[in-house]
Amino acid sequence: TEPGKGYYVVLESYENGELIKTEKTEKRTLDNGKNTFSIPFNPSYAIQNVKVYVVAEDGTIICEPIEDTIKTLKHLFIGNSFSNNARKRLWEIANSAGFDIIKIGNIYKGGCSLQTHSEYAADNTAGYTYYKIEDGSTRSYADSTMLRGILDEDWMTISFQQASTDSGKPETINT
């Protein structure tokens, strides 16, 4: 489009070939032939096909659609030293598998059993360290609650880790 003319950038998300979401920027104008844009993208599916194109004010597509696949992994561990090790390995595996968005959280307390997780959740006890890997960097937050970690992200999956001394004992699961 010409400088001063308006346009929109459109992002369409598809799941199994069906359109599930359309996002569009506000009207923009081209300044001296250069412009940049971003559309906030918060996928809720592990693998999403997306199509991005530019539309003039009159609805004419002025840029051929660009199609791509975005692979996402967002997993939260609630556990102990086993989950602390697993979060690091899961990030490495997802990164080497070419995932585009990788967010791994771990609500950690050493030696913690399902019974203790249940009690901490009921009382909202700040007895955990919350680790989060995002963009390849790990941040940690001491004295965190389970709820803080759960609400921090739109997690795709959440897993609980039992203490090794109680592993394989069905009676320890019904807490």
Tab-separated table of C-alpha atoms in Angstrom:
chain	number	residue	atom	x	y	z
A	1	THR	CA	0.000	0.000	0.000
A	2	GLU	CA	1.055	3.609	-0.424
A	3	PRO	CA	2.344	5.854	2.381
A	4	GLY	CA	-0.573	7.382	4.277
A	5	LYS	CA	-3.034	4.660	3.226
A	6	GLY	CA	-4.566	2.453	5.889
A	7	TYR	CA	-4.200	-1.286	6.329
A	8	TYR	CA	-4.742	-4.070	8.871
A	9	VAL	CA	-2.649	-7.118	9.740
A	10	VAL	CA	-4.741	-10.247	10.254
A	11	LEU	CA	-3.708	-13.458	12.026
A	12	GLU	CA	-5.890	-16.552	11.658
A	13	SER	CA	-5.367	-19.631	13.857
A	14	TYR	CA	-6.456	-23.074	12.686
A	15	GLU	CA	-6.910	-26.373	14.527
A	16	ASN	CA	-7.419	-29.510	12.424
A	17	GLY	CA	-8.057	-27.337	9.377
A	18	GLU	CA	-10.835	-25.306	11.037
A	19	LEU	CA	-10.541	-21.586	11.763
A	20	ILE	CA	-10.631	-21.170	15.553
A	21	LYS	CA	-9.547	-17.563	16.063
A	22	THR	CA	-9.035	-14.372	14.051
A	23	GLU	CA	-7.071	-11.415	15.404
A	24	LYS	CA	-6.666	-8.077	13.641
A	25	THR	CA	-4.542	-5.052	14.467
A	26	GLU	CA	-6.051	-1.610	14.651
A	27	LYS	CA	-5.895	0.405	11.425
A	28	ARG	CA	-2.321	1.353	10.576
A	29	THR	CA	-0.694	3.609	8.039
A	30	LEU	CA	2.512	3.031	6.164
A	31	ASP	CA	5.175	5.564	7.122
A	32	ASN	CA	7.954	6.095	4.577
A	33	GLY	CA	7.479	2.559	3.291
A	34	LYS	CA	8.403	0.945	6.630
A	35	ASN	CA	6.339	-0.345	9.493
A	36	THR	CA	6.390	-3.065	12.101
A	37	PHE	CA	3.600	-4.807	13.914
A	38	SER	CA	2.902	-7.468	16.471
A	39	ILE	CA	-0.248	-9.321	17.414
A	40	PRO	CA	-0.376	-10.714	20.948
A	41	PHE	CA	-0.593	-14.471	20.525
A	42	ASN	CA	-1.605	-16.736	23.365
A	43	PRO	CA	-2.193	-20.164	21.834
A	44	SER	CA	-4.205	-22.696	23.763
A	45	TYR	CA	-3.282	-25.647	21.570
A	46	ALA	CA	0.039	-27.480	21.403
A	47	ILE	CA	0.392	-27.138	17.641
A	48	GLN	CA	-1.423	-24.432	15.775
A	49	ASN	CA	-1.364	-23.541	12.116
A	50	VAL	CA	-1.466	-19.806	11.560
A	51	LYS	CA	-1.951	-17.580	8.548
A	52	VAL	CA	-0.896	-13.927	8.525
A	53	TYR	CA	-1.842	-11.461	5.807
A	54	VAL	CA	-2.248	-7.720	5.218
A	55	VAL	CA	-5.576	-6.184	4.165
A	56	ALA	CA	-6.121	-2.676	2.759
A	57	GLU	CA	-8.881	-0.410	4.122
A	58	ASP	CA	-11.186	-1.513	1.298
A	59	GLY	CA	-10.747	-5.207	2.208
A	60	THR	CA	-8.336	-6.056	-0.603
A	61	ILE	CA	-5.613	-8.502	0.428
A	62	ILE	CA	-2.365	-6.681	-0.358
A	63	CYS	CA	0.044	-9.347	0.805
A	64	GLU	CA	-0.144	-13.052	0.070
A	65	PRO	CA	-0.880	-15.021	3.246
A	66	ILE	CA	2.120	-16.314	5.145
A	67	GLU	CA	1.398	-19.722	6.682
A	68	ASP	CA	3.332	-21.229	9.547
A	69	THR	CA	3.000	-23.687	12.390
A	70	ILE	CA	3.527	-22.641	15.990
A	71	LYS	CA	4.419	-25.447	18.394
A	72	THR	CA	3.722	-24.640	22.033
A	73	LEU	CA	4.469	-26.368	25.321
A	74	LYS	CA	3.334	-24.922	28.655
A	75	HIS	CA	3.652	-27.412	31.513
A	76	LEU	CA	3.572	-26.956	35.281
A	77	PHE	CA	5.130	-29.459	37.679
A	78	ILE	CA	4.009	-29.502	41.306
A	79	GLY	CA	6.561	-31.624	43.059
A	80	ASN	CA	9.915	-32.212	44.659
A	81	SER	CA	13.490	-32.860	43.525
A	82	PHE	CA	12.305	-35.274	40.822
A	83	SER	CA	10.145	-32.618	39.184
A	84	ASN	CA	12.927	-30.072	39.635
A	85	ASN	CA	15.192	-32.258	37.492
A	86	ALA	CA	12.372	-33.057	35.055
A	87	ARG	CA	11.613	-29.382	34.337
A	88	LYS	CA	15.152	-28.864	33.069
A	89	ARG	CA	15.060	-31.970	30.868
A	90	LEU	CA	11.595	-31.163	29.505
A	91	TRP	CA	12.785	-27.722	28.396
A	92	GLU	CA	15.827	-29.278	26.687
A	93	ILE	CA	13.642	-31.859	24.901
A	94	ALA	CA	11.064	-29.292	23.755
A	95	ASN	CA	13.777	-26.901	22.606
A	96	SER	CA	15.586	-29.587	20.604
A	97	ALA	CA	12.227	-30.659	19.101
A	98	GLY	CA	11.777	-27.150	17.703
A	99	PHE	CA	8.958	-25.841	19.889
A	100	ASP	CA	8.395	-22.114	19.349
A	101	ILE	CA	6.877	-21.289	22.739
A	102	ILE	CA	8.197	-23.161	25.777
A	103	LYS	CA	7.132	-22.306	29.308
A	104	ILE	CA	7.930	-24.739	32.107
A	105	GLY	CA	6.990	-24.090	35.710
A	106	ASN	CA	7.825	-26.019	38.860
A	107	ILE	CA	6.257	-25.464	42.252
A	108	TYR	CA	8.987	-27.155	44.288
A	109	LYS	CA	9.453	-28.395	47.826
A	110	GLY	CA	12.120	-31.007	48.476
A	111	GLY	CA	10.755	-34.405	49.568
A	112	CYS	CA	7.171	-33.179	49.329
A	113	SER	CA	4.409	-35.825	49.277
A	114	LEU	CA	0.943	-35.584	47.744
A	115	GLN	CA	-0.423	-35.304	51.287
A	116	THR	CA	1.749	-32.241	51.948
A	117	HIS	CA	0.819	-30.707	48.555
A	118	SER	CA	-2.847	-31.189	49.490
A	119	GLU	CA	-2.377	-29.534	52.886
A	120	TYR	CA	-0.396	-26.632	51.427
A	121	ALA	CA	-3.060	-26.090	48.760
A	122	ALA	CA	-5.880	-26.116	51.329
A	123	ASP	CA	-4.108	-23.576	53.561
A	124	ASN	CA	-2.487	-21.604	50.690
A	125	THR	CA	0.860	-22.127	52.455
A	126	ALA	CA	3.822	-20.206	51.041
A	127	GLY	CA	6.237	-23.099	51.475
A	128	TYR	CA	7.397	-23.604	47.896
A	129	THR	CA	10.024	-22.218	45.574
A	130	TYR	CA	8.429	-21.486	42.228
A	131	TYR	CA	10.743	-21.899	39.216
A	132	LYS	CA	9.782	-20.812	35.725
A	133	ILE	CA	11.677	-21.351	32.502
A	134	GLU	CA	10.673	-18.904	29.796
A	135	ASP	CA	12.704	-17.890	26.747
A	136	GLY	CA	15.443	-20.245	27.966
A	137	SER	CA	15.957	-18.346	31.230
A	138	THR	CA	15.026	-19.624	34.671
A	139	ARG	CA	13.605	-17.356	37.340
A	140	SER	CA	12.904	-18.445	40.902
A	141	TYR	CA	10.526	-17.078	43.505
A	142	ALA	CA	10.975	-18.120	47.151
A	143	ASP	CA	8.110	-18.420	49.622
A	144	SER	CA	5.520	-19.061	46.908
A	145	THR	CA	2.123	-20.691	47.143
A	146	MET	CA	0.835	-23.381	44.814
A	147	LEU	CA	-1.863	-20.972	43.661
A	148	ARG	CA	0.728	-18.413	42.540
A	149	GLY	CA	2.306	-20.909	40.165
A	150	ILE	CA	-1.012	-22.219	38.885
A	151	LEU	CA	-2.342	-18.730	38.120
A	152	ASP	CA	0.937	-17.460	36.639
A	153	GLU	CA	0.321	-18.985	33.215
A	154	ASP	CA	-2.404	-20.551	31.077
A	155	TRP	CA	-0.846	-24.004	31.575
A	156	MET	CA	-1.665	-26.697	29.037
A	157	THR	CA	-0.870	-29.517	31.477
A	158	ILE	CA	-0.145	-29.812	35.208
A	159	SER	CA	1.448	-32.823	36.897
A	160	PHE	CA	1.936	-33.719	40.565
A	161	GLN	CA	4.988	-35.558	41.888
A	162	GLN	CA	4.679	-37.976	44.788
A	163	ALA	CA	7.497	-38.340	47.339
A	164	SER	CA	9.729	-41.317	46.510
A	165	THR	CA	8.975	-42.981	49.861
A	166	ASP	CA	5.266	-43.088	48.912
A	167	SER	CA	5.618	-43.919	45.206
A	168	GLY	CA	3.558	-46.920	44.113
A	169	LYS	CA	1.375	-46.877	47.226
A	170	PRO	CA	-2.260	-46.377	46.151
A	171	GLU	CA	-3.346	-45.471	49.686
A	172	THR	CA	-1.192	-42.309	49.514
A	173	ILE	CA	-3.043	-40.962	46.473
A	174	ASN	CA	-6.472	-40.555	48.075
A	175	THR	CA	-5.503	-37.565	50.203
